[in-house]
């Protein structure tokens, strides 16, 4: 959120420099210098959001930057308010108050100097206290690494994939002993990952392979990280398989894997090849955007004539063709019947749909363009609203106002509407997911601790902050704004992600 604050301040400052240069006489250089500093801060904050192992020192730097950004915002607001007042005065009054304006400019210059000194101290302290971590990360550091994995709609909400599942499994069974690539192609939000996950978790499919792995590729692709994730999947499966044959193990069942990111890409490829050599494997490469990504990965997955299979999901036909995949499945949109079934199941929890809401509901379903992800987000809004014609009419008025937008924008439109409908207590909690890369799994305990530390949670007399935070989390899940990655053995939420 510090990034949001700095971005907002930058926007106002840039507008000020562009349109009010004549009123900045005497401090223009200082204002432009502050703008330059803020741009550097903005870039730093964005890089912190992308850093998967953000350390405590960087969290403290982010907090200090946010404070400085608020100080800069106060300076700009004060100056703008003065400018507005100056414009409203007559010519004579402007002359009489010219001295006041000059004094105000002097104060602005002093405050900018103070802000720049503070910024300098922040960067000096970061350099002083920031140290390189050992390449061999500890167990705790490894736990903090957020593993990429595309989230799917929960199993109970999967609708309309029975035929698709059968078709893709048939494609996987074709091709004899050669390693074959099967691709699921479709636009974003259509359910490619959900379908792939359903197939991947089918017992008779998994049992046909000696080892299997699921990795999320994404547009923000990092080869070493992805190869390490592949290696970890294979080594963990090998360790689990060994435990089935050995009742006693001196290592207590821990995977014998060097959790070391110091390996080069080629070394990681060699290790992956070694793990699957001579075995029949199934690998899902979820959300590949670029043919180059396939080139980087496929050489680690040998064709040993063991009937191995690779399942790709992508928005791009180019990727599928580049992967020499003649086995393509184009995922269709949901039918009207399937869309309505998914929507009504989510909103009414399996109960009947009141006749006075059915027409409105079907109109809103049509607005979503038969995209499962948009249907679920919209259903999440309505599930938490009063089931009345009056309330639903308010929602559909907002949806209809965007009907002229391209279908590819529907998800963003529905997501914005969903955010706008959140109660104030949930908005900062939801925005906080923006600190994590899309589709990363976030441990629930860590997330709750961060919410509490940020001051988002207000405990009551009878309840501690952590319990209140868990209620907030459940509300966001019910609205389909975030999804459960994994559950604990007792049914509670373990990992969360946002899309």
Coordinates of C-alpha atoms in Angstrom, one line a residue:
X1 CA 0.0 0.0 0.0
X2 CA 3.0 2.3 0.4
X3 CA 3.3 2.0 -3.4
X4 CA -0.2 3.3 -3.7
X5 CA 0.6 6.3 -1.5
X6 CA 3.8 7.2 -3.4
X7 CA 2.0 6.7 -6.7
X8 CA -0.7 9.1 -5.7
X9 CA 1.8 11.7 -4.5
X10 CA 3.8 11.3 -7.7
X11 CA 0.7 11.9 -9.8
X12 CA -0.2 15.1 -8.0
X13 CA 3.4 16.4 -8.0
X14 CA 3.8 15.7 -11.7
X15 CA 0.5 17.6 -12.4
X16 CA 1.8 20.4 -10.3
X17 CA 5.1 20.7 -12.2
X18 CA 3.4 20.5 -15.5
X19 CA 0.5 23.0 -15.0
X20 CA 1.6 25.3 -12.2
X21 CA 5.3 26.0 -13.1
X22 CA 4.8 29.8 -12.9
X23 CA 3.7 29.5 -9.3
X24 CA 6.7 27.4 -8.4
X25 CA 9.2 30.2 -9.1
X26 CA 12.1 29.9 -6.7
X27 CA 11.3 26.3 -5.6
X28 CA 10.8 24.6 -9.0
X29 CA 14.2 22.9 -8.9
X30 CA 13.6 21.5 -5.4
X31 CA 10.1 20.3 -6.4
X32 CA 11.5 18.5 -9.5
X33 CA 14.3 17.0 -7.4
X34 CA 11.6 15.7 -4.9
X35 CA 9.7 14.3 -7.9
X36 CA 12.8 12.4 -9.0
X37 CA 13.4 11.0 -5.5
X38 CA 9.8 9.8 -5.3
X39 CA 10.1 8.1 -8.7
X40 CA 13.1 6.2 -7.3
X41 CA 11.1 5.3 -4.2
X42 CA 8.2 4.1 -6.3
X43 CA 10.5 1.8 -8.3
X44 CA 12.0 0.5 -5.1
X45 CA 8.6 -0.3 -3.6
X46 CA 7.5 -2.1 -6.8
X47 CA 10.7 -4.3 -6.6
X48 CA 10.0 -5.0 -3.0
X49 CA 6.5 -6.3 -3.9
X50 CA 8.1 -8.7 -6.4
X51 CA 10.7 -9.9 -3.9
X52 CA 9.7 -13.3 -2.6
X53 CA 11.9 -13.2 0.5
X54 CA 11.3 -9.7 1.7
X55 CA 13.4 -9.2 4.8
X56 CA 12.5 -7.3 8.0
X57 CA 14.9 -4.5 7.0
X58 CA 13.0 -4.0 3.7
X59 CA 9.7 -4.0 5.5
X60 CA 11.0 -1.2 7.8
X61 CA 12.3 0.7 4.8
X62 CA 8.8 0.4 3.2
X63 CA 7.2 1.7 6.3
X64 CA 9.6 4.7 6.5
X65 CA 9.0 5.5 2.8
X66 CA 5.3 5.5 3.4
X67 CA 5.7 8.0 6.2
X68 CA 7.9 10.2 3.9
X69 CA 5.3 10.0 1.2
X70 CA 2.6 11.2 3.5
X71 CA 4.9 14.2 4.5
X72 CA 5.3 15.0 0.8
X73 CA 1.6 14.7 0.3
X74 CA 1.0 17.3 3.1
X75 CA 3.5 19.7 1.5
X76 CA 1.7 19.4 -1.9
X77 CA -1.8 19.7 -0.4
X78 CA -0.7 22.9 1.4
X79 CA 0.8 24.4 -1.7
X80 CA -2.3 23.5 -3.9
X81 CA -4.7 25.0 -1.3
X82 CA -2.6 28.2 -1.3
X83 CA -2.7 28.3 -5.1
X84 CA -6.5 27.9 -5.1
X85 CA -6.9 30.7 -2.6
X86 CA -4.5 33.0 -4.6
X87 CA -6.5 32.4 -7.8
X88 CA -9.8 33.4 -6.2
X89 CA -8.4 36.8 -5.1
X90 CA -8.8 40.0 -7.2
X91 CA -5.8 41.6 -8.9
X92 CA -5.2 44.1 -6.0
X93 CA -5.7 41.4 -3.4
X94 CA -3.2 39.2 -5.2
X95 CA -0.6 41.9 -5.1
X96 CA -1.2 42.5 -1.3
X97 CA -0.9 38.8 -0.6
X98 CA 2.2 38.3 -2.8
X99 CA 4.5 38.5 0.2
X100 CA 2.5 35.7 1.9
X101 CA 2.9 33.6 -1.2
X102 CA 6.6 34.2 -1.2
X103 CA 6.8 33.2 2.5
X104 CA 4.8 30.1 1.8
X105 CA 7.2 29.1 -1.1
X106 CA 10.1 29.5 1.4
X107 CA 8.4 27.1 3.8
X108 CA 7.8 24.7 1.0
X109 CA 11.5 24.8 0.1
X110 CA 12.5 24.1 3.7
X111 CA 10.1 21.2 4.0
X112 CA 11.3 19.7 0.8
X113 CA 14.9 20.0 2.0
X114 CA 13.9 18.2 5.2
X115 CA 12.1 15.4 3.3
X116 CA 15.1 14.9 1.1
X117 CA 17.4 14.6 4.1
X118 CA 15.0 12.0 5.6
X119 CA 15.1 10.1 2.3
X120 CA 18.9 10.2 2.3
X121 CA 18.9 8.8 5.8
X122 CA 16.5 6.0 4.9
X123 CA 18.7 4.8 2.0
X124 CA 21.9 5.2 4.1
X125 CA 20.4 3.0 6.9
X126 CA 19.2 0.4 4.4
X127 CA 22.8 0.1 3.0
X128 CA 24.2 0.0 6.5
X129 CA 22.0 -2.7 7.9
X130 CA 21.1 -4.7 4.8
X131 CA 23.3 -7.8 4.4
X132 CA 23.3 -10.5 1.8
X133 CA 21.7 -13.7 2.8
X134 CA 23.6 -17.0 2.5
X135 CA 22.9 -18.8 -0.7
X136 CA 22.0 -21.9 1.4
X137 CA 18.6 -20.6 2.8
X138 CA 17.5 -21.9 6.1
X139 CA 14.3 -23.9 6.7
X140 CA 12.5 -20.8 7.9
X141 CA 13.6 -18.8 4.9
X142 CA 12.5 -21.6 2.6
X143 CA 9.0 -21.5 4.2
X144 CA 8.8 -17.8 3.5
X145 CA 9.2 -18.5 -0.2
X146 CA 5.8 -18.2 -1.7
X147 CA 5.3 -21.0 -4.2
X148 CA 3.6 -20.1 -7.5
X149 CA 0.6 -22.1 -8.3
X150 CA -2.4 -21.1 -10.3
X151 CA -5.5 -21.3 -8.1
X152 CA -8.7 -23.0 -9.3
X153 CA -12.3 -22.8 -8.3
X154 CA -13.0 -25.0 -5.3
X155 CA -14.0 -28.5 -6.2
X156 CA -17.5 -28.1 -5.0
X157 CA -18.0 -25.2 -7.4
X158 CA -16.8 -26.9 -10.6
X159 CA -19.6 -26.9 -13.1
X160 CA -19.6 -27.9 -16.7
X161 CA -16.2 -29.6 -16.9
X162 CA -17.4 -33.2 -17.2
X163 CA -17.2 -33.3 -20.9
X164 CA -14.0 -31.3 -21.1
X165 CA -12.3 -33.6 -18.5
X166 CA -13.2 -36.7 -20.6
X167 CA -11.9 -35.1 -23.8
X168 CA -8.6 -34.0 -22.4
X169 CA -8.0 -37.4 -20.7
X170 CA -8.6 -39.0 -24.0
X171 CA -5.9 -36.8 -25.5
X172 CA -3.5 -37.7 -22.8
X173 CA -4.1 -41.4 -23.5
X174 CA -3.1 -41.0 -27.1
X175 CA 0.3 -41.1 -28.6
X176 CA 1.8 -44.5 -27.6
X177 CA 5.2 -44.6 -25.9
X178 CA 6.5 -41.2 -27.1
X179 CA 6.5 -38.2 -24.8
X180 CA 3.4 -36.2 -25.8
X181 CA 2.3 -32.6 -25.1
X182 CA -1.4 -31.8 -24.7
X183 CA -2.5 -28.1 -24.6
X184 CA -5.6 -26.6 -23.1
X185 CA -6.2 -23.2 -24.9
X186 CA -8.6 -20.5 -23.9
X187 CA -9.0 -16.9 -22.8
X188 CA -8.2 -15.7 -19.2
X189 CA -10.8 -16.6 -16.6
X190 CA -12.3 -19.4 -18.7
X191 CA -11.3 -22.2 -16.3
X192 CA -8.2 -23.7 -18.0
X193 CA -6.4 -24.1 -14.6
X194 CA -9.5 -25.5 -13.0
X195 CA -9.9 -28.1 -15.7
X196 CA -6.2 -29.0 -15.6
X197 CA -6.3 -29.3 -11.8
X198 CA -9.4 -31.5 -12.0
X199 CA -7.6 -33.9 -14.4
X200 CA -4.3 -33.8 -12.4
X201 CA -6.1 -34.8 -9.2
X202 CA -8.0 -37.7 -10.9
X203 CA -6.7 -40.8 -9.2
X204 CA -6.7 -43.1 -12.3
X205 CA -4.7 -40.4 -14.2
X206 CA -2.1 -40.0 -11.5
X207 CA -1.8 -43.7 -10.9
X208 CA -0.7 -44.2 -14.5
X209 CA 2.5 -42.2 -13.9
X210 CA 5.5 -42.9 -11.7
X211 CA 6.1 -39.3 -10.9
X212 CA 4.2 -36.0 -11.5
X213 CA 4.6 -32.3 -10.9
X214 CA 2.5 -29.1 -11.2
X215 CA 4.3 -25.8 -11.8
X216 CA 2.9 -22.4 -12.5
X217 CA 4.8 -20.5 -15.2
X218 CA 3.0 -17.1 -15.7
X219 CA 4.1 -14.1 -17.6
X220 CA 6.5 -13.2 -14.8
X221 CA 8.6 -16.2 -15.6
X222 CA 11.9 -17.0 -13.8
X223 CA 13.6 -20.1 -15.2
X224 CA 15.7 -21.0 -12.1
X225 CA 12.8 -20.7 -9.8
X226 CA 10.6 -22.9 -12.0
X227 CA 13.2 -25.6 -12.4
X228 CA 13.7 -25.6 -8.7
X229 CA 10.0 -26.1 -8.2
X230 CA 10.0 -29.0 -10.6
X231 CA 12.9 -30.6 -8.8
X232 CA 11.3 -30.2 -5.5
X233 CA 8.1 -31.9 -6.7
X234 CA 10.0 -34.9 -8.1
X235 CA 12.3 -35.3 -5.1
X236 CA 9.3 -35.1 -2.6
X237 CA 7.5 -37.7 -4.6
X238 CA 10.5 -40.0 -4.6
X239 CA 10.9 -39.6 -0.8
X240 CA 7.3 -40.4 -0.3
X241 CA 7.6 -43.5 -2.5
X242 CA 10.7 -44.6 -0.5
X243 CA 8.8 -44.3 2.8
X244 CA 6.2 -46.7 1.6
X245 CA 8.8 -49.4 1.2
X246 CA 10.8 -48.6 4.3
X247 CA 9.0 -48.8 7.6
X248 CA 12.0 -47.3 9.4
X249 CA 14.0 -44.4 8.1
X250 CA 16.9 -42.7 9.8
X251 CA 16.1 -39.4 8.0
X252 CA 12.5 -39.5 9.4
X253 CA 11.1 -39.2 6.0
X254 CA 12.6 -35.8 5.0
X255 CA 13.2 -35.4 1.3
X256 CA 16.9 -35.7 0.6
X257 CA 17.1 -32.6 -1.5
X258 CA 19.7 -29.8 -1.4
X259 CA 17.5 -26.8 -0.9
X260 CA 20.0 -24.6 -2.6
X261 CA 19.4 -21.8 -5.0
X262 CA 23.1 -21.5 -5.9
X263 CA 22.8 -24.0 -8.7
X264 CA 23.0 -22.6 -12.2
X265 CA 20.1 -23.1 -14.6
X266 CA 21.9 -25.9 -16.4
X267 CA 22.7 -27.7 -13.2
X268 CA 19.1 -27.5 -12.2
X269 CA 18.0 -28.9 -15.6
X270 CA 20.5 -31.8 -15.2
X271 CA 19.1 -32.6 -11.8
X272 CA 15.5 -32.6 -13.1
X273 CA 16.5 -34.9 -16.0
X274 CA 18.2 -37.2 -13.5
X275 CA 15.1 -37.4 -11.4
X276 CA 12.8 -38.4 -14.2
X277 CA 15.3 -40.5 -16.3
X278 CA 13.7 -43.8 -17.3
X279 CA 10.4 -43.0 -15.5
X280 CA 6.9 -42.3 -16.8
X281 CA 6.1 -38.8 -15.7
X282 CA 3.2 -36.3 -15.9
X283 CA 4.0 -32.6 -15.7
X284 CA 1.5 -29.7 -15.8
X285 CA 2.9 -26.4 -17.0
X286 CA 0.2 -23.9 -16.1
X287 CA -0.2 -20.6 -17.8
X288 CA 2.6 -20.4 -20.3
X289 CA 2.7 -17.1 -22.1
X290 CA 5.7 -17.2 -24.3
X291 CA 7.2 -19.9 -26.7
X292 CA 10.6 -19.2 -25.2
X293 CA 9.4 -20.4 -21.8
X294 CA 8.7 -23.8 -23.3
X295 CA 12.1 -23.9 -24.9
X296 CA 13.7 -23.3 -21.5
X297 CA 11.7 -26.0 -19.7
X298 CA 11.3 -28.8 -22.2
X299 CA 14.9 -29.8 -22.5
X300 CA 14.8 -30.8 -18.8
X301 CA 12.0 -33.3 -19.6
X302 CA 13.5 -36.1 -21.7
X303 CA 11.6 -38.4 -24.0
X304 CA 12.7 -41.9 -22.9
X305 CA 9.8 -43.7 -24.7
X306 CA 8.0 -44.2 -21.4
X307 CA 4.7 -42.6 -22.5
X308 CA 5.3 -39.5 -20.4
X309 CA 2.9 -36.6 -20.8
X310 CA 3.1 -32.8 -20.5
X311 CA -0.1 -30.8 -20.0
X312 CA 0.0 -27.1 -20.9
X313 CA -2.5 -24.4 -20.2
X314 CA -2.1 -21.2 -22.2
X315 CA -4.0 -18.3 -23.7
X316 CA -1.8 -18.5 -26.8
X317 CA -2.2 -21.0 -29.6
X318 CA 1.3 -20.0 -30.7
X319 CA 2.7 -21.5 -27.5
X320 CA 0.8 -24.8 -28.1
X321 CA 2.0 -25.1 -31.7
X322 CA 5.6 -24.2 -30.7
X323 CA 5.5 -27.0 -28.2
X324 CA 4.8 -29.4 -31.1
X325 CA 1.5 -30.1 -29.6
X326 CA -0.9 -31.5 -32.2
X327 CA -3.1 -32.5 -29.3
X328 CA -5.0 -29.2 -28.6
X329 CA -8.2 -28.7 -26.6
X330 CA -9.9 -25.4 -27.1
X331 CA -11.9 -24.8 -23.9
X332 CA -15.3 -23.3 -24.8
X333 CA -17.3 -20.8 -22.9
X334 CA -19.9 -22.1 -20.4
X335 CA -23.3 -22.6 -21.9
X336 CA -26.1 -20.5 -20.5
X337 CA -27.4 -23.5 -18.5
X338 CA -23.9 -24.1 -17.0
X339 CA -23.4 -20.4 -16.2
X340 CA -26.7 -20.2 -14.4
X341 CA -26.1 -23.4 -12.5
X342 CA -22.7 -22.1 -11.3
X343 CA -24.0 -18.7 -10.4
X344 CA -27.2 -19.9 -8.5
X345 CA -25.2 -22.6 -6.7
X346 CA -22.8 -20.0 -5.4
X347 CA -25.4 -17.3 -4.5
X348 CA -28.1 -19.5 -2.9
X349 CA -25.9 -22.3 -1.5
X350 CA -27.9 -25.0 -3.2
X351 CA -31.3 -23.6 -2.3
X352 CA -34.0 -22.7 -4.8
X353 CA -33.9 -19.4 -6.6
X354 CA -36.8 -17.1 -5.8
X355 CA -38.9 -16.5 -8.8
X356 CA -38.7 -12.7 -8.4
X357 CA -34.9 -12.8 -8.7
X358 CA -34.5 -15.3 -11.5
X359 CA -34.8 -12.8 -14.4
X360 CA -32.5 -10.3 -12.8
X361 CA -30.0 -13.0 -12.0
X362 CA -30.0 -14.3 -15.6
X363 CA -29.4 -10.8 -16.9
X364 CA -26.4 -10.4 -14.7
X365 CA -25.0 -13.8 -15.7
X366 CA -25.2 -12.8 -19.3
X367 CA -23.2 -9.6 -18.5
X368 CA -20.3 -11.9 -17.3
X369 CA -19.8 -13.3 -20.7
X370 CA -20.0 -16.9 -19.4
X371 CA -16.6 -16.6 -17.8
X372 CA -16.5 -18.8 -14.6
X373 CA -14.1 -16.4 -12.7
X374 CA -16.4 -13.4 -13.4
X375 CA -19.5 -15.4 -12.5
X376 CA -18.0 -16.4 -9.1
X377 CA -16.8 -12.9 -8.2
X378 CA -20.3 -11.5 -9.0
X379 CA -21.9 -14.3 -7.1
X380 CA -19.7 -13.5 -4.2
X381 CA -21.1 -9.9 -4.2
X382 CA -24.7 -11.1 -4.3
X383 CA -24.3 -13.9 -1.7
X384 CA -23.5 -11.3 0.9
X385 CA -26.3 -8.9 0.0
X386 CA -30.0 -9.0 0.9
X387 CA -31.8 -11.4 -1.5
X388 CA -34.3 -8.8 -2.6
X389 CA -35.3 -7.3 -6.0
X390 CA -34.3 -3.8 -4.7
X391 CA -30.7 -4.8 -3.8
X392 CA -30.2 -6.8 -7.0
X393 CA -31.5 -3.9 -9.1
X394 CA -28.8 -1.7 -7.6
X395 CA -26.1 -4.2 -8.6
X396 CA -27.3 -4.7 -12.1
X397 CA -27.4 -0.9 -12.8
X398 CA -23.7 -0.8 -12.2
X399 CA -23.0 -3.9 -14.3
X400 CA -25.1 -2.6 -17.2
X401 CA -23.2 0.7 -17.3
X402 CA -20.2 -1.2 -18.5
X403 CA -21.8 -3.3 -21.2
X404 CA -20.1 -1.4 -24.0
X405 CA -16.7 -2.5 -22.7
X406 CA -14.9 -5.3 -24.5
X407 CA -15.5 -8.8 -23.1
X408 CA -11.8 -9.0 -22.1
X409 CA -12.5 -6.2 -19.5
X410 CA -15.4 -8.0 -17.9
X411 CA -13.4 -9.5 -15.1
X412 CA -11.8 -6.2 -14.1
X413 CA -15.2 -4.5 -14.2
X414 CA -16.8 -7.2 -12.0
X415 CA -13.7 -7.2 -9.7
X416 CA -13.9 -3.4 -9.2
X417 CA -17.6 -3.7 -8.5
X418 CA -16.9 -6.4 -5.9
X419 CA -14.2 -4.2 -4.3
X420 CA -16.6 -1.2 -4.1
X421 CA -19.2 -3.3 -2.4
X422 CA -16.8 -4.4 0.4
X423 CA -17.4 -2.9 3.9
X424 CA -14.6 -0.5 4.9
X425 CA -13.1 -2.9 7.4
X426 CA -12.3 -5.4 4.6
X427 CA -10.9 -3.1 1.9
X428 CA -7.4 -2.7 3.4
X429 CA -7.2 -6.4 4.0
X430 CA -8.1 -7.2 0.4
X431 CA -5.7 -4.5 -1.0
X432 CA -2.9 -6.0 1.0
X433 CA -2.9 -9.0 -1.3
X434 CA -1.4 -6.6 -3.9
X435 CA 1.8 -6.9 -1.9
X436 CA 2.1 -10.5 -3.2
X437 CA 2.5 -11.6 -6.8
X438 CA -0.6 -12.9 -8.5
X439 CA -1.4 -16.5 -7.7
X440 CA 1.2 -17.0 -5.0
X441 CA 0.2 -19.0 -2.0
X442 CA 0.3 -17.1 1.2
X443 CA 0.3 -19.0 4.5
X444 CA -2.8 -18.0 6.5
X445 CA -1.0 -17.6 9.8
X446 CA 1.6 -15.3 8.3
X447 CA -1.1 -13.2 6.5
X448 CA -3.1 -12.7 9.7
X449 CA 0.0 -11.6 11.6
X450 CA 0.7 -9.1 8.8
X451 CA -2.8 -7.7 8.9
X452 CA -2.7 -7.3 12.7
X453 CA 0.8 -5.7 12.5
X454 CA -0.5 -3.2 9.9
X455 CA -3.3 -2.2 12.2
X456 CA -6.1 -3.4 9.9
X457 CA -7.7 -5.5 12.6
X458 CA -9.7 -4.0 15.5
X459 CA -10.2 -6.5 18.3
X460 CA -13.2 -6.4 20.5
X461 CA -13.5 -6.7 24.3
X462 CA -14.3 -10.4 24.0
X463 CA -12.2 -11.4 21.0
X464 CA -8.5 -11.3 20.2
X465 CA -7.3 -9.7 16.9
X466 CA -6.3 -13.0 15.3
X467 CA -9.8 -14.4 15.7
X468 CA -11.3 -11.2 14.2
X469 CA -8.8 -11.4 11.3
X470 CA -9.8 -15.0 10.5
X471 CA -13.5 -13.8 10.3
X472 CA -12.4 -11.1 7.8
X473 CA -10.6 -13.8 5.8
X474 CA -13.6 -16.0 5.7
X475 CA -15.7 -13.0 4.4
X476 CA -13.3 -12.4 1.6
X477 CA -13.3 -16.1 0.7
X478 CA -17.1 -16.1 0.6
X479 CA -17.0 -13.2 -1.8
X480 CA -14.7 -15.2 -4.2
X481 CA -12.1 -12.5 -4.1
X482 CA -9.5 -14.9 -2.7
X483 CA -9.2 -18.6 -2.9
X484 CA -8.2 -21.4 -0.7
X485 CA -4.9 -23.0 -1.9
X486 CA -4.7 -25.8 0.7
X487 CA -6.6 -26.8 3.8
X488 CA -5.4 -28.1 7.1
X489 CA -6.3 -31.6 8.2
X490 CA -9.0 -30.1 10.4
X491 CA -10.6 -28.4 7.4
X492 CA -9.3 -24.9 8.2
X493 CA -7.6 -22.7 5.7
X494 CA -3.8 -23.1 5.3
X495 CA -2.7 -21.2 2.2
X496 CA -4.5 -18.4 0.4
X497 CA -4.1 -16.7 -3.0
X498 CA -5.7 -14.0 -5.2
X499 CA -6.1 -13.9 -8.9

